[in-house]
XYZ file of C-alpha atoms in Angstrom:
366
model
C -77.582 13.175 -39.340
C -74.516 10.890 -39.356
C -72.402 10.197 -36.424
C -68.899 9.011 -36.226
C -66.384 7.837 -33.782
C -62.897 6.121 -34.126
C -60.760 4.167 -31.651
C -57.143 2.583 -31.899
C -56.888 -0.731 -33.035
C -55.518 -2.188 -30.047
C -55.182 -0.659 -26.185
C -52.818 -2.304 -24.085
C -52.402 -0.957 -20.187
C -50.313 -2.421 -17.204
C -47.490 -2.676 -14.951
C -44.445 -3.815 -17.076
C -46.270 -4.048 -20.209
C -43.164 -3.106 -22.110
C -42.336 -7.138 -21.620
C -44.827 -7.786 -24.399
C -44.355 -5.341 -26.785
C -42.713 -7.601 -29.181
C -45.554 -9.537 -29.185
C -47.663 -6.424 -30.279
C -45.095 -5.181 -32.874
C -45.177 -8.754 -34.778
C -48.612 -8.676 -35.370
C -47.849 -5.671 -37.446
C -44.424 -6.407 -39.060
C -40.817 -7.706 -38.463
C -38.847 -4.654 -39.618
C -39.022 -1.441 -37.269
C -37.828 2.016 -37.138
C -38.400 3.079 -33.493
C -38.483 6.667 -32.809
C -37.686 7.510 -29.185
C -37.315 10.909 -27.581
C -33.716 11.942 -26.583
C -34.274 10.939 -22.863
C -35.613 7.586 -23.740
C -32.623 6.976 -26.175
C -30.436 8.004 -23.294
C -31.848 6.472 -20.430
C -33.871 3.184 -21.826
C -31.970 2.305 -24.783
C -31.179 -1.329 -23.038
C -34.918 -1.710 -21.906
C -36.369 -1.076 -25.455
C -33.681 -3.446 -27.104
C -34.454 -5.946 -24.056
C -38.147 -5.313 -24.881
C -38.021 -6.235 -28.426
C -35.160 -9.177 -28.478
C -33.968 -11.223 -31.224
C -37.084 -11.696 -33.090
C -36.975 -7.933 -34.997
C -35.109 -6.021 -37.077
C -35.288 -2.491 -35.471
C -33.343 0.674 -35.789
C -33.392 3.185 -32.607
C -33.313 6.839 -33.896
C -33.714 9.764 -31.279
C -36.240 12.590 -31.965
C -35.522 15.902 -32.723
C -37.853 17.574 -29.689
C -40.279 19.359 -32.121
C -43.052 18.092 -33.783
C -42.741 20.117 -37.351
C -42.980 19.111 -41.091
C -39.004 19.309 -41.396
C -38.410 16.380 -38.501
C -41.123 14.227 -40.081
C -39.717 14.652 -43.499
C -36.002 13.768 -41.941
C -37.553 10.736 -40.121
C -39.358 9.355 -43.267
C -35.986 9.205 -45.286
C -34.558 7.219 -42.152
C -37.699 4.736 -42.489
C -36.732 4.448 -46.372
C -33.396 3.993 -45.818
C -33.797 1.249 -42.998
C -36.532 -0.620 -45.314
C -38.699 -0.739 -42.203
C -42.556 -1.761 -42.195
C -43.561 -0.767 -38.883
C -43.103 2.756 -36.842
C -42.464 2.523 -33.259
C -42.809 5.718 -31.484
C -41.676 5.628 -27.732
C -41.602 9.002 -26.088
C -44.103 11.944 -25.026
C -46.885 13.583 -26.789
C -44.748 15.691 -29.613
C -42.784 12.225 -30.380
C -45.721 10.219 -30.561
C -47.553 12.632 -33.166
C -44.400 12.580 -34.951
C -44.138 9.135 -35.303
C -47.995 9.039 -36.325
C -47.235 11.716 -39.079
C -44.451 9.783 -40.612
C -46.242 6.667 -40.735
C -48.802 8.343 -42.413
C -46.492 9.566 -45.012
C -44.908 6.137 -45.544
C -48.401 4.281 -44.987
C -47.472 1.581 -42.434
C -48.453 0.398 -39.078
C -47.830 2.428 -35.926
C -47.357 1.356 -32.454
C -47.151 4.100 -29.916
C -45.774 3.724 -26.572
C -46.300 6.536 -24.249
C -43.389 7.013 -21.587
C -45.459 9.695 -19.820
C -49.419 10.390 -18.975
C -48.958 13.891 -20.188
C -51.475 14.287 -22.902
C -54.123 12.161 -24.861
C -52.541 12.260 -27.773
C -51.691 8.258 -27.927
C -54.638 7.223 -28.963
C -55.500 10.024 -31.518
C -55.588 9.736 -35.572
C -54.545 13.427 -35.060
C -50.849 15.232 -34.683
C -50.472 18.844 -33.787
C -47.977 19.911 -36.077
C -45.971 23.185 -34.528
C -43.098 25.862 -36.141
C -39.474 25.320 -35.424
C -39.920 27.658 -32.920
C -42.387 25.531 -31.164
C -45.742 27.795 -31.966
C -48.827 26.131 -33.210
C -49.140 25.348 -36.809
C -52.153 22.985 -37.536
C -53.914 19.886 -36.545
C -53.164 17.292 -39.067
C -56.067 14.716 -39.472
C -54.460 11.122 -40.038
C -56.759 8.811 -42.015
C -56.635 6.166 -38.942
C -55.683 5.888 -35.359
C -52.699 4.073 -33.976
C -52.548 0.199 -34.684
C -51.546 -0.582 -31.159
C -51.147 1.802 -27.959
C -49.055 0.529 -24.987
C -48.680 1.763 -21.958
C -46.178 0.657 -19.165
C -47.943 2.099 -15.934
C -44.546 0.942 -14.155
C -42.406 3.492 -16.824
C -45.373 6.502 -15.982
C -44.756 6.346 -12.212
C -40.962 6.697 -12.922
C -41.560 9.763 -14.879
C -41.619 13.377 -12.994
C -45.022 13.913 -11.106
C -45.328 16.885 -13.166
C -46.269 15.188 -16.453
C -49.214 12.966 -14.861
C -50.723 16.321 -13.377
C -50.415 17.918 -16.717
C -52.193 15.242 -18.229
C -55.061 15.505 -15.835
C -55.055 19.272 -16.944
C -55.372 18.113 -20.858
C -58.266 15.343 -19.572
C -60.038 17.581 -17.315
C -60.930 19.528 -20.477
C -62.586 16.563 -22.255
C -66.151 16.514 -20.953
C -66.668 20.065 -20.624
C -65.576 20.438 -24.246
C -67.456 17.431 -25.452
C -70.459 18.670 -23.587
C -70.635 21.957 -25.311
C -69.984 20.005 -28.820
C -73.381 17.990 -27.925
C -75.090 20.816 -27.080
C -74.369 22.647 -30.195
C -74.004 19.284 -32.483
C -70.890 20.692 -33.185
C -67.894 18.454 -35.221
C -65.690 16.353 -33.709
C -61.955 15.399 -35.106
C -63.644 13.517 -37.842
C -65.675 16.419 -39.113
C -69.319 14.989 -37.995
C -71.052 14.679 -34.353
C -69.810 12.148 -32.308
C -72.121 9.074 -30.873
C -73.525 8.307 -27.375
C -70.533 6.377 -26.698
C -68.025 9.423 -27.031
C -69.847 11.695 -24.638
C -70.522 9.085 -22.190
C -66.562 8.052 -22.480
C -65.868 11.645 -22.082
C -68.310 11.912 -18.850
C -66.678 9.002 -17.391
C -63.053 10.770 -17.921
C -64.600 13.331 -15.649
C -65.749 11.302 -12.922
C -62.516 9.659 -13.076
C -60.405 12.443 -12.870
C -62.187 13.824 -9.521
C -62.548 10.503 -7.892
C -58.784 9.237 -8.342
C -56.645 12.151 -9.347
C -55.093 13.151 -6.008
C -54.852 9.546 -5.144
C -52.804 8.888 -8.258
C -50.601 11.693 -7.919
C -49.404 10.158 -4.546
C -48.832 7.093 -5.956
C -46.686 8.496 -8.675
C -44.773 10.498 -5.780
C -43.847 7.508 -4.592
C -42.740 5.460 -7.797
C -45.902 2.937 -7.469
C -48.407 1.512 -9.558
C -51.883 1.510 -7.527
C -55.249 0.965 -8.703
C -55.942 4.908 -8.654
C -52.854 5.227 -10.437
C -53.740 2.773 -13.340
C -57.425 4.467 -13.487
C -55.759 7.879 -14.027
C -53.492 6.773 -16.675
C -56.598 5.371 -18.337
C -58.515 8.205 -17.873
C -55.710 10.507 -19.712
C -54.622 8.606 -22.113
C -57.606 6.361 -23.452
C -60.919 8.397 -22.002
C -59.648 11.580 -22.729
C -58.055 10.213 -25.991
C -61.554 8.531 -27.022
C -63.366 11.961 -25.398
C -61.659 14.505 -27.214
C -61.406 12.915 -30.841
C -64.645 11.560 -30.700
C -66.637 13.898 -28.469
C -65.126 17.036 -29.917
C -62.942 19.737 -28.596
C -64.010 23.602 -28.044
C -62.601 26.435 -26.354
C -60.487 25.167 -23.846
C -58.112 24.010 -26.584
C -58.397 26.859 -28.939
C -57.202 29.178 -26.338
C -54.160 27.050 -25.279
C -53.332 27.300 -29.076
C -53.655 30.957 -28.614
C -51.317 30.596 -25.666
C -48.608 29.177 -28.028
C -48.189 32.433 -29.428
C -46.733 33.869 -26.493
C -42.857 32.966 -26.059
C -42.850 32.880 -22.218
C -45.434 29.921 -22.053
C -43.361 27.447 -24.050
C -41.923 25.791 -21.568
C -45.069 24.854 -19.805
C -46.603 21.631 -20.782
C -49.909 21.316 -23.056
C -52.140 20.165 -20.013
C -50.993 23.170 -18.165
C -52.054 25.555 -20.790
C -55.466 23.614 -21.392
C -55.908 23.966 -17.637
C -55.606 27.838 -17.960
C -57.959 27.505 -21.350
C -60.488 25.555 -19.596
C -60.707 28.321 -16.600
C -61.284 30.944 -19.497
C -63.694 28.839 -20.812
C -66.120 28.569 -17.630
C -66.317 32.271 -17.937
C -66.982 32.560 -21.518
C -69.841 29.950 -21.318
C -71.083 31.502 -18.369
C -71.136 28.048 -16.320
C -72.687 28.112 -12.772
C -70.308 29.667 -9.595
C -70.460 26.093 -8.304
C -68.843 24.611 -11.543
C -66.347 27.265 -11.683
C -65.735 26.697 -8.193
C -65.307 22.504 -9.422
C -63.097 23.585 -11.923
C -60.536 25.643 -9.799
C -60.673 23.417 -6.583
C -59.581 20.331 -8.778
C -56.809 22.219 -10.692
C -55.647 23.938 -7.287
C -55.685 20.597 -5.815
C -53.696 18.652 -7.578
C -51.126 21.471 -8.634
C -52.249 22.875 -12.164
C -51.655 26.282 -13.026
C -54.860 28.718 -11.758
C -53.429 32.088 -13.217
C -51.687 33.367 -16.228
C -48.604 33.985 -14.106
C -48.486 30.282 -13.723
C -47.511 29.847 -17.011
C -45.006 32.250 -17.464
C -47.161 35.678 -18.038
C -46.131 37.499 -14.910
C -47.861 41.195 -16.557
C -49.679 40.354 -19.414
C -50.783 43.449 -21.282
C -54.169 43.675 -23.142
C -52.167 43.401 -26.343
C -50.956 40.188 -25.595
C -53.984 38.732 -24.318
C -55.746 39.883 -27.514
C -53.032 38.263 -29.452
C -53.902 35.172 -27.663
C -57.688 35.693 -27.854
C -57.510 36.454 -31.936
C -55.679 33.199 -32.372
C -57.935 31.376 -30.490
C -60.742 32.532 -32.331
C -59.285 31.986 -35.945
C -61.308 30.531 -38.718
C -61.770 26.954 -38.403
C -60.735 26.757 -34.928
C -62.438 24.420 -32.039
C -63.525 27.555 -30.210
C -66.465 27.838 -32.774
C -68.100 24.612 -31.485
C -69.172 26.396 -28.229
C -73.006 27.448 -28.273
C -72.191 30.868 -27.102
C -71.209 33.915 -28.926
C -67.501 33.890 -29.338
C -65.330 36.959 -29.921
C -61.758 38.094 -29.760
C -62.897 40.778 -26.962
C -65.166 38.338 -24.872
C -61.901 35.740 -24.853
C -59.495 38.372 -23.743
C -61.835 39.627 -20.992
C -62.565 36.037 -19.767
C -58.961 35.481 -19.891
C -58.613 38.282 -17.318
C -61.340 36.907 -15.333
C -60.213 33.667 -14.899
C -56.739 35.075 -14.246
C -58.311 37.053 -11.385
C -59.921 34.731 -9.690
C -56.864 32.392 -9.937
C -54.561 35.080 -8.196
C -57.551 35.744 -5.922
C -56.969 32.404 -4.493
C -53.466 32.455 -4.388
C -53.797 35.312 -2.112
C -55.973 33.601 0.142
C -53.248 31.053 0.858
C -50.734 33.759 1.669
């Protein structure tokens, strides 16, 4: 058996790390296209220009908001017109995925600068491509991971806390999914099984979240950088990224992809829907009641969704849930990495079971 794990070229994290962005860019080239989401473009244009300084020729270009084939093609034209040699993506997960996909098309180095810790997208050689309406289209596996991932934790603490919490929802699925892949010897994102370091990093991600999650949320609420905040940003970004990509994905992310078929879920973040997928996964995979309690307790403690109403599905019908389940079980989906029987009917029932548990817990708070 051949195992394979993949990692970003460099990972840089710390308070005010943006100050050394130019140093990292110059290791890759001297002319850059900077793709920034609209909020970053409007609020941080001066800071970006100051960070890049006078040493670089660069063009700032706003991201449209959706990681879709149309936007990737548009930005490719901008790259060619500017004669750039490096792409820098600054923003959230969709901005970074788009920048990675553009760099692949243009065959150039990619530097990603996440401004939120809401997903594990930054470190991966994976771009999640959506349709223009926000529904899931495909995973695009890129030939290499980002050349540089630079995370300024001061920037992270000034983003809405909901982003950090959503990132913990995404990261919390990492070990559970990697463990099921390990048991089944299911494929990671390279198409092969992971090595033992990948599964160990996924486990470290899990332990870090349980230990520091609430403390990091409190730090972010107060716009301060603390060791707990640093640990959780690393867990959300690096450990979860390495854990999912080299350990593998399973039911939680497949159910997330199914949930994107329901328009009312589109305004909720990736990690919030992954948390719902993880809760359903607990029932699908027949986890012990103590593990189910652990998952719901953690999600509830930091403010993640714990029932379908929390992600916009107020009164879901069986038809809607079967639509989610059918998409989650599509050929090639990661749910087939589960070492258990998987059918749309079972997934639908487990979504209902998890929803019932979440509603029960909410009723106890009244």
